[in-house]
XYZ file of C-alpha atoms in Angstrom:
214
model
C -4.745 67.725 -57.028
C -3.995 65.787 -60.216
C -0.474 66.052 -61.588
C -0.816 67.492 -65.100
C 2.771 66.967 -66.222
C 2.334 64.198 -68.791
C -0.887 63.080 -70.462
C -1.055 60.037 -72.714
C -3.949 60.362 -75.165
C -4.753 57.051 -76.834
C -4.786 56.522 -80.603
C -7.737 54.602 -82.063
C -5.531 53.417 -84.941
C -3.593 51.162 -82.569
C -5.116 47.679 -82.104
C -6.702 47.574 -78.679
C -4.639 44.623 -77.444
C -1.494 46.626 -78.196
C -3.027 49.751 -76.693
C -3.583 47.947 -73.395
C 0.121 47.113 -73.274
C 1.090 50.699 -74.145
C -1.106 52.101 -71.371
C 0.276 49.581 -68.891
C 3.881 50.446 -69.762
C 3.165 54.172 -69.748
C 1.443 54.065 -66.357
C 4.412 52.209 -64.890
C 6.880 54.629 -66.494
C 5.296 57.797 -65.127
C 2.468 59.269 -67.186
C 0.245 61.264 -64.864
C -2.985 61.115 -66.903
C -4.293 58.579 -69.414
C -7.061 59.819 -71.673
C -9.036 57.262 -73.667
C -9.895 58.970 -76.952
C -11.702 56.935 -79.592
C -14.143 58.718 -81.878
C -14.623 55.607 -84.041
C -15.782 53.021 -81.480
C -19.453 52.453 -80.794
C -20.857 53.323 -77.388
C -20.755 49.684 -76.354
C -17.179 49.236 -77.532
C -16.046 52.386 -75.780
C -17.759 51.330 -72.557
C -15.996 47.957 -72.641
C -12.646 49.582 -73.397
C -13.160 52.072 -70.585
C -13.739 49.273 -68.082
C -10.717 47.411 -69.429
C -8.317 50.362 -69.327
C -9.545 51.393 -65.874
C -8.375 47.965 -64.708
C -5.068 48.356 -66.559
C -4.385 51.793 -65.080
C -5.435 50.558 -61.639
C -5.065 53.935 -59.971
C -1.420 54.446 -60.955
C -2.394 57.739 -62.596
C -5.576 59.631 -63.396
C -7.815 58.016 -66.037
C -10.262 60.073 -68.087
C -12.426 59.550 -71.168
C -12.665 61.966 -74.060
C -16.076 63.450 -74.937
C -18.429 60.719 -73.710
C -20.033 61.687 -70.423
C -22.519 58.824 -70.781
C -19.682 56.304 -70.909
C -17.943 57.871 -67.906
C -21.132 57.754 -65.846
C -21.932 54.182 -66.881
C -18.407 52.984 -66.112
C -18.385 54.685 -62.725
C -21.767 53.122 -61.977
C -20.209 49.724 -62.768
C -17.516 50.445 -60.187
C -14.669 51.373 -62.540
C -12.223 54.037 -61.457
C -12.724 56.742 -64.074
C -11.498 60.017 -62.673
C -13.152 62.354 -65.131
C -13.613 63.594 -68.659
C -12.037 65.765 -71.317
C -14.558 67.820 -73.287
C -14.290 69.565 -76.637
C -15.995 72.680 -77.869
C -18.890 70.740 -79.409
C -19.465 68.376 -76.483
C -21.866 68.656 -73.573
C -21.479 71.856 -71.540
C -18.788 71.907 -68.898
C -21.199 72.918 -66.135
C -23.503 70.002 -66.956
C -20.604 67.543 -66.795
C -19.426 68.989 -63.489
C -22.923 68.802 -62.012
C -23.290 65.136 -62.962
C -19.754 64.037 -62.057
C -19.431 65.973 -58.825
C -16.786 68.260 -57.347
C -14.034 65.661 -57.063
C -14.039 64.664 -60.749
C -11.247 65.750 -63.086
C -12.629 67.896 -65.927
C -10.669 69.305 -68.847
C -11.764 71.366 -71.846
C -10.204 72.020 -75.235
C -9.447 75.698 -75.839
C -7.587 76.933 -78.916
C -8.466 80.622 -79.267
C -8.748 83.767 -77.134
C -12.543 83.404 -77.430
C -12.372 79.920 -75.944
C -10.292 81.195 -73.056
C -12.767 84.009 -72.434
C -15.565 81.429 -72.317
C -13.559 79.321 -69.872
C -13.096 82.325 -67.606
C -16.879 82.713 -67.417
C -17.444 79.253 -65.939
C -18.086 78.970 -62.221
C -14.941 78.558 -60.097
C -14.017 74.902 -59.921
C -15.894 73.911 -63.077
C -12.653 73.197 -64.929
C -9.393 71.686 -63.757
C -7.340 72.430 -66.879
C -7.432 73.500 -70.508
C -6.022 71.470 -73.383
C -4.413 74.038 -75.672
C -3.143 73.330 -79.187
C -2.312 72.170 -81.611
C 1.349 73.034 -81.227
C 2.124 71.698 -84.680
C 0.229 69.799 -87.366
C -0.572 66.215 -86.416
C -2.029 63.270 -88.305
C -3.894 62.009 -85.240
C -6.421 64.847 -85.581
C -6.762 65.800 -89.275
C -9.370 68.498 -88.553
C -7.155 70.303 -86.065
C -7.110 74.124 -85.896
C -4.232 76.228 -87.157
C -1.025 75.235 -85.332
C -0.056 77.629 -82.556
C 3.623 76.866 -82.223
C 5.315 77.475 -78.893
C 4.910 81.257 -79.111
C 1.196 81.032 -79.845
C 0.747 78.633 -76.960
C 2.621 80.991 -74.642
C 0.310 83.878 -75.543
C -2.807 81.867 -74.747
C -1.397 80.351 -71.565
C -0.446 83.794 -70.277
C -4.008 85.037 -70.733
C -5.716 82.591 -68.365
C -5.405 81.599 -64.748
C -6.353 78.003 -65.594
C -3.560 75.447 -66.044
C -2.855 74.851 -69.741
C -1.729 71.496 -71.125
C -0.067 71.681 -74.537
C -1.084 69.134 -77.174
C -0.517 68.447 -80.838
C 2.552 66.963 -82.506
C 4.702 67.165 -79.362
C 7.824 65.095 -78.858
C 10.569 65.066 -76.246
C 12.489 67.917 -77.883
C 9.503 70.272 -77.347
C 9.004 69.693 -73.652
C 11.481 72.186 -72.202
C 10.330 75.024 -74.455
C 6.677 74.384 -73.659
C 7.302 74.309 -69.925
C 9.200 77.586 -70.251
C 6.224 78.944 -72.221
C 3.913 78.327 -69.275
C 2.635 74.808 -69.874
C 1.308 72.998 -66.815
C 1.901 69.786 -68.724
C 2.123 68.221 -72.154
C -0.127 65.685 -73.861
C 1.191 63.218 -76.402
C -0.350 60.672 -78.734
C 1.968 59.347 -81.443
C 5.178 59.994 -79.498
C 4.166 57.147 -77.178
C 1.521 55.158 -79.065
C 3.734 54.711 -82.136
C 6.896 53.943 -80.170
C 8.535 50.534 -80.138
C 9.329 51.052 -76.451
C 6.617 53.291 -74.949
C 8.017 53.074 -71.441
C 11.378 54.488 -72.481
C 9.695 57.368 -74.328
C 7.593 58.184 -71.266
C 10.665 58.198 -69.042
C 12.441 60.481 -71.524
C 9.473 62.854 -71.564
C 9.347 62.947 -67.765
C 13.089 63.580 -67.572
C 12.783 66.432 -70.064
C 9.935 67.920 -68.025
C 11.858 67.659 -64.777
C 15.028 69.136 -66.249
C 13.090 72.182 -67.453
C 11.888 73.096 -63.967
C-alpha cells in the first residue's frame, strides 16, 4: 500500500530543469508521492516530462500524473514507471481509469464537498485509493480553487468518508500537526517545496512534523 504521508505536486511555473532537481531532492528527502501536474504543457511536452521525471524518481516513491490518462498509458507502454493518476471532477471517470490502469495502479480523486464524497462512496470497492481534499486555504497555484475549507472544514469532510483523505491547498509545515489531528492520511504541498531555496530541508521538516503528530 502506498504511503500517503507527503505528496509533492509540481508547479508548472518552475522551469523544468529546476523542477527535475526539486523532485530529485524531494524524493531523496522523503516525499512519498510525486504528482506531475502541468495544465499548460502540450500532450507531447507532458509525455516527455513524464518519462523524464519517472527516471528521476526511479522508484524512490510513488509517481503519478494529474488528469491525463492518455499520458499515463503512453508512458507505461514506453516502459516508464508511472504508478497511477490523480483525477479531478471534470476528468475521465474513475471507473474508466481503473479499468484501463488495472487493480495495482494508484488512483486518487479530488473531492471538495459532501456531494463529492457521496459520489466517491458510490464507486466500486477498490476504485479509489485516496481523496485529495481542499483547499485548506487560498493558494496562488490554483486560482480557480473552491472556497477554502480550513482545518475544521477538512475535518468534517474527512470524518464523513472511509476513504483516506489527503489535505491540499496552501499548506506549510506549521499546518501539518493540526491536519493529521483532523484526520488527514497525508498532506500535499506545492509552493512550500517548489518555491523553496532548499527543497530537501523543507521536505525533511514536513516529514518530521508529520511524524511528531502521530
